[in-house]
Coordinates of C-alpha atoms and ligand atoms in Angstrom, one line a residue:
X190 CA -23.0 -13.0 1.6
X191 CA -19.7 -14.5 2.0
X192 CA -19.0 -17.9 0.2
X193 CA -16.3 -20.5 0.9
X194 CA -14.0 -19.9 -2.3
X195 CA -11.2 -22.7 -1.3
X196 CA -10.6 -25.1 1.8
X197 CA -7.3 -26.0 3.0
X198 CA -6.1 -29.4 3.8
X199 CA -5.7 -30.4 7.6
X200 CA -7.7 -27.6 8.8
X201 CA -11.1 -27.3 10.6
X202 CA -12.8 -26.2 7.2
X203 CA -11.4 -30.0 6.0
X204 CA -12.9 -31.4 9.2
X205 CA -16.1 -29.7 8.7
X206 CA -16.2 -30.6 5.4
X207 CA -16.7 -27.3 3.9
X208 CA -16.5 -26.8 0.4
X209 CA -16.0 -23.9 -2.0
X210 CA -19.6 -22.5 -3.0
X211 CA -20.4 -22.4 0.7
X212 CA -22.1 -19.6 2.1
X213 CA -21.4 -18.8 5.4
X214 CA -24.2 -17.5 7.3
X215 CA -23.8 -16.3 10.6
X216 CA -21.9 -17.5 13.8
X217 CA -23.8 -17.4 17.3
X218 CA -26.3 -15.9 16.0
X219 CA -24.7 -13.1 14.5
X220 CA -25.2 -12.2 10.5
X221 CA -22.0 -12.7 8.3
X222 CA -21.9 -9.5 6.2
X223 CA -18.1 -9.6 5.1
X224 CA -14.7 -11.3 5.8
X225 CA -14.2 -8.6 8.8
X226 CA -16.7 -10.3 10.6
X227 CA -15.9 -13.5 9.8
X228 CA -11.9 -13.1 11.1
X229 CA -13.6 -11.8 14.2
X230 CA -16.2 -14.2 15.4
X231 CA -14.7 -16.7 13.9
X232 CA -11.8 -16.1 16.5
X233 CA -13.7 -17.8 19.3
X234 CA -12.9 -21.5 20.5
X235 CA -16.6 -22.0 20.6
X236 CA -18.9 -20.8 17.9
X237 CA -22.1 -22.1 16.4
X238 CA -21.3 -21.6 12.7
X239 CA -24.6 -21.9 10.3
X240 CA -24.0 -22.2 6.7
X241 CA -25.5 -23.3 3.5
X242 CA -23.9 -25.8 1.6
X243 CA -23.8 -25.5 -2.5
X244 CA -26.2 -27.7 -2.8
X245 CA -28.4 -26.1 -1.1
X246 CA -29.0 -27.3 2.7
X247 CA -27.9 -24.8 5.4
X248 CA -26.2 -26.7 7.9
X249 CA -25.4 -25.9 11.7
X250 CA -22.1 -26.4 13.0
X251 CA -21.3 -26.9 17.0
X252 CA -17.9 -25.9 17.2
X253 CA -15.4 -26.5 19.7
X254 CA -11.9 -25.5 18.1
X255 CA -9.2 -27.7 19.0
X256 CA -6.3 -25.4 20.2
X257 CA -3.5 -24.4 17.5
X258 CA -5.8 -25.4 14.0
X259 CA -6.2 -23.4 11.5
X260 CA -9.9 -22.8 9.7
X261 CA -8.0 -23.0 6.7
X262 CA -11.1 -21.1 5.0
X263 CA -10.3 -19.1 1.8
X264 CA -13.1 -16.6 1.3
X265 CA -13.9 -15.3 -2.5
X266 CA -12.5 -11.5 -2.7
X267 CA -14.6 -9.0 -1.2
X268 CA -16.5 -6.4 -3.1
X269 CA -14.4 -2.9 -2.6
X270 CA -16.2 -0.2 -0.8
X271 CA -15.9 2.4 -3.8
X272 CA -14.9 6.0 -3.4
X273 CA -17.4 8.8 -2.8
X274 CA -14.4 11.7 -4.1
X275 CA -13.2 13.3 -6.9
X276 CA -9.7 14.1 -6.4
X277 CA -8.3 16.1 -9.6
X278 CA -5.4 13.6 -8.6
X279 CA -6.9 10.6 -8.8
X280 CA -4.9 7.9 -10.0
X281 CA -7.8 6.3 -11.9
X282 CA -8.0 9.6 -13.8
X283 CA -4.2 9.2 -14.9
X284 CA -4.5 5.8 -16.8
X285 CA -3.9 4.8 -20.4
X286 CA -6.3 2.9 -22.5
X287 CA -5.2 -0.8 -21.7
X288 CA -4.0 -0.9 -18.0
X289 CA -5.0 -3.4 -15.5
X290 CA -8.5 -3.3 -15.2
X291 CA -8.5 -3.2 -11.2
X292 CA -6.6 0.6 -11.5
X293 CA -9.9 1.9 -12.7
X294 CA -11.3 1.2 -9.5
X295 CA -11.3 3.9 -7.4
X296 CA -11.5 2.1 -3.7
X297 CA -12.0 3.7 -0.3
X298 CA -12.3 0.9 2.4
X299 CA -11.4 1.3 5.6
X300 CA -11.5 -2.9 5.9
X301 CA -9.0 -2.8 3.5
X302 CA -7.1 0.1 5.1
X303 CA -6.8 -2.3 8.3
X304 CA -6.1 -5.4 6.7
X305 CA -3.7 -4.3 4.0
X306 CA -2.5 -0.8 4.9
X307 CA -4.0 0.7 2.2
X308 CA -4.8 4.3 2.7
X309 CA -8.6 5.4 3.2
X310 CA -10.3 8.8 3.8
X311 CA -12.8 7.8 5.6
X312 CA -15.5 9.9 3.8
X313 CA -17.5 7.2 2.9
X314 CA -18.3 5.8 6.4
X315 CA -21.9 5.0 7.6
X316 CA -22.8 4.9 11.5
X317 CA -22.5 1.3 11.2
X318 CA -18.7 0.9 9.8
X319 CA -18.0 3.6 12.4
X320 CA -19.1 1.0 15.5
X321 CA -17.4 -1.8 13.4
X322 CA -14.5 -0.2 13.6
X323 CA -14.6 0.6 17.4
X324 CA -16.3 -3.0 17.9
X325 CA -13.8 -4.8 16.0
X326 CA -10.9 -2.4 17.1
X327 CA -9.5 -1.7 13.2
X328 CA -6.2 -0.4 14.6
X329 CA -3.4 0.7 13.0
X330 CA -5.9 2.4 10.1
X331 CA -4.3 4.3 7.5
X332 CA -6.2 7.5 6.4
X333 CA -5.3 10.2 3.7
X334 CA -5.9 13.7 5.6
X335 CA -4.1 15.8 3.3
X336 CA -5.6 18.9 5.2
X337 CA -7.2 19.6 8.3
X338 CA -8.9 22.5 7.3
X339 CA -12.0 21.4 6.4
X340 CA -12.9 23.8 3.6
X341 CA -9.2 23.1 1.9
X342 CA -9.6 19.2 2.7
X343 CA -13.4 19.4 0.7
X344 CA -12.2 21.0 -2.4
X345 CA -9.1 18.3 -2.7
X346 CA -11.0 15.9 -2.3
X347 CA -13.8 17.3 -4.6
X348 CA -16.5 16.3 -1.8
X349 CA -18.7 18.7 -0.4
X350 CA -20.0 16.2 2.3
X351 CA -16.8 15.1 3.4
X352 CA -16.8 15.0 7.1
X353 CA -14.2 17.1 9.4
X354 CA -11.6 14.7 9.5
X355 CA -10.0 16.0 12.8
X356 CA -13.4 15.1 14.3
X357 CA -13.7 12.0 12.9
X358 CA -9.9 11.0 14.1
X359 CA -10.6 12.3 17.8
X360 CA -13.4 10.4 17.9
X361 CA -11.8 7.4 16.7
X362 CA -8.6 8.4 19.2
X363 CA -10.8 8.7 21.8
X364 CA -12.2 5.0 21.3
X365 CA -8.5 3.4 21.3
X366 CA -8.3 3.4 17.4
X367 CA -4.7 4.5 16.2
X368 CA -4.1 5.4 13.0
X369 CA -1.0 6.2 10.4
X370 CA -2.0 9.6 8.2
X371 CA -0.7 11.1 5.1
X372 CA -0.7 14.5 3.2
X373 CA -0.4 14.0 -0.2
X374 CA 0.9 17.7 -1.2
X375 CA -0.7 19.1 -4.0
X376 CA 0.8 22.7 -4.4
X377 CA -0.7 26.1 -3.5
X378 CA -3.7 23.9 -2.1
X379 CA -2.3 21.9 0.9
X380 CA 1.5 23.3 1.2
X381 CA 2.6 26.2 3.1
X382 CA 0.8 27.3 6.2
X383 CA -2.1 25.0 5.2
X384 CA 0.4 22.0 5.7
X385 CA 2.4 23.5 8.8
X386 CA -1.5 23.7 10.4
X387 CA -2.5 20.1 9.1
X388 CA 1.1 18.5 11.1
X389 CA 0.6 20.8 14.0
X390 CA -3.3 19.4 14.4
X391 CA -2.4 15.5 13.8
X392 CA 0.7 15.8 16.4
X393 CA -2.2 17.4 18.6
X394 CA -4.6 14.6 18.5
X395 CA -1.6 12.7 21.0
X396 CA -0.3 9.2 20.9
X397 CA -2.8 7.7 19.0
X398 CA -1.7 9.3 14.9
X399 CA 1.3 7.1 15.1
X400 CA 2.8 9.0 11.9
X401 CA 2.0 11.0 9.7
X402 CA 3.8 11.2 5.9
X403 CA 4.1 13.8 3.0
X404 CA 3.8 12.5 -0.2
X405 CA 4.2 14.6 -3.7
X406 CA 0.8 14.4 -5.6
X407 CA 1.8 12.0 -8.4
X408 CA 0.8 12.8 -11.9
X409 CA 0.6 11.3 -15.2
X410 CA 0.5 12.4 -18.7
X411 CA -3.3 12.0 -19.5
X412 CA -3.7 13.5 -15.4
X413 CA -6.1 16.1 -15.1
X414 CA -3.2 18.4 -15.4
X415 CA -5.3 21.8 -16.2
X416 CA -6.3 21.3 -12.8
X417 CA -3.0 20.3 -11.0
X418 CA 0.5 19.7 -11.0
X419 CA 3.2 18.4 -9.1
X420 CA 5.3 20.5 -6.6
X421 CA 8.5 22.1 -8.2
X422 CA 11.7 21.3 -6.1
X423 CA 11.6 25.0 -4.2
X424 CA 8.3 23.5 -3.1
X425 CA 9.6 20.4 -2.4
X426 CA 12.3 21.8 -0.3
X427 CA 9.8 23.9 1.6
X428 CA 7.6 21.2 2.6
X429 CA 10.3 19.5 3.8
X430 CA 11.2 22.2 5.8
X431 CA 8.3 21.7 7.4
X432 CA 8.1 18.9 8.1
X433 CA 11.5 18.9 9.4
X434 CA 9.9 21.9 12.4
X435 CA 7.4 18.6 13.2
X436 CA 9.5 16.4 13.3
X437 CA 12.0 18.3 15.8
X438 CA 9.1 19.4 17.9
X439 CA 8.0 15.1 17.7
X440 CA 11.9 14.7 18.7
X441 CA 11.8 16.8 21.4
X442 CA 8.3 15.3 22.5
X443 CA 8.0 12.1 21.7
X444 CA 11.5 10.8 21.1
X445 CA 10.6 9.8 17.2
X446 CA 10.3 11.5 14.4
X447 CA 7.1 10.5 13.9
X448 CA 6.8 13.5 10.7
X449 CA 8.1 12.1 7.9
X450 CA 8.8 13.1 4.1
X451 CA 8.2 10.2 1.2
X452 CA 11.9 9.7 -0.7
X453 CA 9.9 11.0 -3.8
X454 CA 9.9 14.6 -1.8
X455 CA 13.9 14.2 -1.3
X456 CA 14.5 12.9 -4.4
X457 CA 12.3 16.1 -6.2
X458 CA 13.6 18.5 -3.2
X459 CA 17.4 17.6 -4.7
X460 CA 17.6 17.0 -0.7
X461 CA 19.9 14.1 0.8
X462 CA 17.7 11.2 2.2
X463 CA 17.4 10.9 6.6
X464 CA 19.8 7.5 7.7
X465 CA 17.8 4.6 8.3
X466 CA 17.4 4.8 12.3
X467 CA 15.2 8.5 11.4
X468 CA 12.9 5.7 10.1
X469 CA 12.0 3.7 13.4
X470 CA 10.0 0.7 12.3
X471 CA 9.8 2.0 8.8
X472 CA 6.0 1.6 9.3
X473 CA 4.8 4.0 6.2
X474 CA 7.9 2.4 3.7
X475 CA 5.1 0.5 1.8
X476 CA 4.1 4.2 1.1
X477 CA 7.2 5.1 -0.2
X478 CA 8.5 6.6 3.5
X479 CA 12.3 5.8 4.1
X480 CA 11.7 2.2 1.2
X481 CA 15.6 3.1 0.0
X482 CA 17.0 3.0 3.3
X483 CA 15.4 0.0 4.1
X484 CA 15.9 -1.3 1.2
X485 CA 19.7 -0.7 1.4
X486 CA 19.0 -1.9 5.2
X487 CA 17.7 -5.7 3.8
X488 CA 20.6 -5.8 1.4
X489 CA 23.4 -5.0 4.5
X490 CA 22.0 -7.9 6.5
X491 CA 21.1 -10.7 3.5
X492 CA 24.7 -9.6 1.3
X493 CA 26.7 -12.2 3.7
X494 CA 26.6 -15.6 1.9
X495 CA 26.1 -14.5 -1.3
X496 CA 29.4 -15.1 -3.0
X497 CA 29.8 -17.1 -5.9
X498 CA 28.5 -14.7 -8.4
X499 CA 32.2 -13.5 -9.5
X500 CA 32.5 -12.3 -13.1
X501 CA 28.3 -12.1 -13.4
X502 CA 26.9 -9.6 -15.2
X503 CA 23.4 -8.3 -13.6
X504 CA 21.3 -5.5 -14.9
X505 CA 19.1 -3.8 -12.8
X506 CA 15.9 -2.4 -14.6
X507 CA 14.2 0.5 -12.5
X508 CA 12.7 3.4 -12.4
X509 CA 14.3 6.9 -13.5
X510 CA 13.9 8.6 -9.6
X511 CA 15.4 5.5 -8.2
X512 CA 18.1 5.3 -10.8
X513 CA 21.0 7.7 -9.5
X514 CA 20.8 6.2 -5.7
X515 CA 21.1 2.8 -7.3
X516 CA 25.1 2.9 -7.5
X517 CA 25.5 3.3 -3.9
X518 CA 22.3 0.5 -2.9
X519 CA 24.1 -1.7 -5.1
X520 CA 27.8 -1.0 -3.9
X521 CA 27.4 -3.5 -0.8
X522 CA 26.1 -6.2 -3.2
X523 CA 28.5 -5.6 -5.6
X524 CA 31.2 -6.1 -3.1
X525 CA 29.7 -9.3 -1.3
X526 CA 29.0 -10.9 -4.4
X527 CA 31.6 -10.2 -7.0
X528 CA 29.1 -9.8 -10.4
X529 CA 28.8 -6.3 -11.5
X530 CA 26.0 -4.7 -11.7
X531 CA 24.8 -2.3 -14.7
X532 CA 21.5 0.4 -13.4
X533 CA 18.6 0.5 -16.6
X534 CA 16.9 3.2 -16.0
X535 CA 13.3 2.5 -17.6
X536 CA 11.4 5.6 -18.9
X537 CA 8.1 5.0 -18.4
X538 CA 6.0 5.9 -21.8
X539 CA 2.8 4.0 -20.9
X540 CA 1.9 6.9 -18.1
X541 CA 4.5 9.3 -19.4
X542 CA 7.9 10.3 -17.7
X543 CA 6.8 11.9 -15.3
X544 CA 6.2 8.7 -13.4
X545 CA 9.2 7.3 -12.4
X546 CA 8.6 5.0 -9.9
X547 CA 9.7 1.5 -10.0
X548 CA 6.4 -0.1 -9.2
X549 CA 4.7 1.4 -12.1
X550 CA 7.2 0.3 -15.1
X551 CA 5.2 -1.2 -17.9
X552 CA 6.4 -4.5 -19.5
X553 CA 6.8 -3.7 -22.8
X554 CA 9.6 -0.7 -21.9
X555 CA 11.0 -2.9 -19.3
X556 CA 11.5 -5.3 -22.3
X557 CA 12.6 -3.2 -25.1
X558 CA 15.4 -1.9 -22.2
X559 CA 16.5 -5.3 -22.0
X560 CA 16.3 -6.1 -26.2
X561 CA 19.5 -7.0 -27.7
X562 CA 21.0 -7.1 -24.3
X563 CA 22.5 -10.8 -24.5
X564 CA 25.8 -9.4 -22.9
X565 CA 24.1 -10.0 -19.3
X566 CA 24.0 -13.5 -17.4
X567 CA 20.9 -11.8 -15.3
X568 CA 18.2 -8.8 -15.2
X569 CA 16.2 -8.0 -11.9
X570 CA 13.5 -6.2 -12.5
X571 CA 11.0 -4.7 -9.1
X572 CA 8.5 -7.0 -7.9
X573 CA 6.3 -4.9 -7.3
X574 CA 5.6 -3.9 -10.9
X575 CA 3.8 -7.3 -11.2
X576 CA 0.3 -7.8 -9.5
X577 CA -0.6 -10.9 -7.6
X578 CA -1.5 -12.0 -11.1
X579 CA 1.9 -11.5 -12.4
X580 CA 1.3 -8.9 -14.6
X581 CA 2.6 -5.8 -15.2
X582 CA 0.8 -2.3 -14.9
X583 CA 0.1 -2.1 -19.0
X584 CA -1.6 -5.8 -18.3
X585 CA 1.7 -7.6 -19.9
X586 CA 2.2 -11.8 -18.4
X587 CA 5.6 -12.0 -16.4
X588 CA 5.5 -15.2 -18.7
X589 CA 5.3 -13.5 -21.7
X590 CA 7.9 -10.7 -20.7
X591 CA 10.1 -13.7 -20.1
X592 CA 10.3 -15.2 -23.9
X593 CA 9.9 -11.9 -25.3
X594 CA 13.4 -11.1 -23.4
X595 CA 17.2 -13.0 -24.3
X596 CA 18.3 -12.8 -21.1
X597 CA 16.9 -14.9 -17.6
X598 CA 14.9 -12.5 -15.6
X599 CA 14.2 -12.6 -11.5
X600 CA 11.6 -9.9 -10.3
X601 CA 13.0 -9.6 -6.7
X602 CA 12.2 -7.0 -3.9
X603 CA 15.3 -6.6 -2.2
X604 CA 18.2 -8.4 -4.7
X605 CA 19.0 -10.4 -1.9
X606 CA 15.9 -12.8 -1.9
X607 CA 17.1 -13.8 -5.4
X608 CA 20.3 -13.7 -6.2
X609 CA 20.8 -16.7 -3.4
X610 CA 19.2 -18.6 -5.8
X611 CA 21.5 -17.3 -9.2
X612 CA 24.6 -18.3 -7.8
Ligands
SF4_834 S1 -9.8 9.4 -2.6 FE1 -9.3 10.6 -4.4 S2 -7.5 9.7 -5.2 FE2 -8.4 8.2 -3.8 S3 -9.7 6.9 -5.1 FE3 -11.0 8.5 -4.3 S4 -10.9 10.1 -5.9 FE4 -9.2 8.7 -6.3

């Protein structure tokens, strides 16, 4: 069932007069299982739309859509399709009493995989998803292949039943689906020849693997870490290497590098990051694939204009992996704007140190960094280590992190989109 959780104003779900509670039924006939089917058939000018109305009565519509307005229909959240692995790695496993409650969730859904780019293995598809996908052309997906080998990509995933993933991925290929792939490396498992095989099969499968990224398995300190660890820099540097041999052969082939390594497998590998162009489109930077050249890319462009911040004192709060390249991300800014800027590295001591990454910084070391600090004017701190809640990994408000600090905070994304605003 899918119900109606908000209507927006001058939109065809106003004219209609649908209101939250709604259930949405079907449309020409067809069933509504989930809000994939609804941003499908709901595309069409002309629809019959059935639905039931909270009090009760189902109601047919008779649609014709006038050109250019919007349904304006806010659906209640989906249920997640849940997971049906067992990584050792699995983030889930890795969190302390008191996080958010959604990272005990361990999600694998493709529909989410389309509409978000969140990455899916696929291993929990039924015949039907399988046509939905097709039907509804799902394209980019985003799937986690971390080996091609079948045997090797089983025991990571701790899933006897998973499916051979090359298989599925031709099949999907074959049906105009194209898809964005990762490894995430997890050492003496999936490096080594086992990853030189898994980049050489993905390139293989032609045009339609669009990318494909190698990640460092992430761990925390309550990770199942008799189990697995994270890649030492020698290994680092060797899965670069090869990717580097993919990426030349992609080069050669393709005319983009199309292979890349996550910054977290330079910034282990002590290597120097690619320049921004080795990036493209930057299509896997939400995964952590090229994020500080763009990054440095967004500030270059948005710096012009933002003067009037002479004399300002800003502190950066981030992450301890990000923390040495910050000097150099922030030079540009520094010049355009006048304020200097002071780099906080945050160790993290909700996960442990050994997460680093900005994204993940809890509130309550983000704001005993910033205690007694009343010698700044400003502190940014990541967006993206608040939810769409605005709270922070360890469940902290933004609101509350805000009195608890003496100094005014912005959480920004690029330093640019704020500090317009600070001047
Ligand atoms: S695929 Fe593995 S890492 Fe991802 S949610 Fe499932 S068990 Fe966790």
């Amino acid at each position: 069932v899918i119900k109606v959780q908000d209507v927006l104003p001058n939109s065809l779900g106003a004219e209609l007069r649908l209101e939250p509670g709604t259930e949405l039924l079907s449309i020409n006939g067809r069933k509504l299982e989930d809000f994939l089917d609804w941003e499908v058939l709901a595309a069409d000018d002309q629809l019959i739309l059935q639905a039931r109305l909270p009090s009760g009565r189902e109601v047919e519509y008779d649609i014709e859509r006038p050109e250019g307005l919007p349904w304006g229909v806010v659906l209640e959240p989906p249920s997640v399709r849940r997971c049906a692995n067992r990584c050792d790695f699995c983030f889930v496993d890795g969190n302390p009493e008191g996080a958010r409650k959604t990272l005990s969730i361990r999600d694998d859904d493709y529909r989410l995989s389309f509409q978000f780019g969140h990455f899916a293995t696929l291993t929990n598809l039924k015949p039907k998803d399988i046509r939905r996908i097709i039907e509804y052309r799902l394209s980019p997906l985003y799937v986690s292949v971390h080996a091609t080998d079948p045997v090797i990509r089983r025991w990571l995933l701790r899933n006897p039943e998973a499916p051979d993933v090359l298989q599925q991925l031709r099949m999907f290929a074959q049906n105009g689906i194209r898809m964005h792939t990762q490894v995430v490396l997890v050492p003496g498992i999936n490096d080594g020849d086992v990853l030189r095989r898994s980049l050489s099969d993905l390139y293989d499968l032609g045009d339609p693997i669009l990318s494909v990224s190698v990640v460092p398995v992430g761990l925390t300190e309550y990770s199942k870490r008799q189990l697995v660890r994270e890649p030492t820099q020698e290994e680092c540097r060797a899965a670069l290497a090869a990717v580097a041999e993919c990426a030349e052969r992609a080069v050669r082939g393709r005319g983009f590098a199309w292979a890349y390594g996550a910054d977290e497998l330079y910034l282990r590998a002590g290597e120097p990051l690619p320049p921004a162009d080795w990036y493209g489109d930057f299509e896997q930077v939400e995964n952590g694939v090229g994020a500080v050249r763009y990054l440095q890319q967004r500030i270059t462009n948005g710096a012009d204009g933002l003067a009037g911040l002479a004399g300002r004192r800003v502190g950066v709060l981030t992450g301890t992996s990000m923390a040495p390249l910050m000097p150099q991300v922030l030079e540009p800014l520094a010049q355009a704007t006048g304020a200097a800027f002071e780099v906080i590295p945050v160790v993290n001591s909700f996960f442990g140190d050994s997460v680093t990454t900005a994204g993940l910084l809890p509130g309550k070391d983000c704001s005993l960094a910033l205690a007694s600090r009343t010698d700044l004017d400003l502190a940014l701190l990541p967006a993206e280590a608040l939810n769409d809640n605005r709270r922070f990994i360890d469940d902290m408000r933004a609101e509350a992190f805000e009195r608890e600090v003496s100094v005014p905070v912005r959480f920004s994304y690029d330093f640019v989109d704020v500090l317009g605003d600070a001047q």
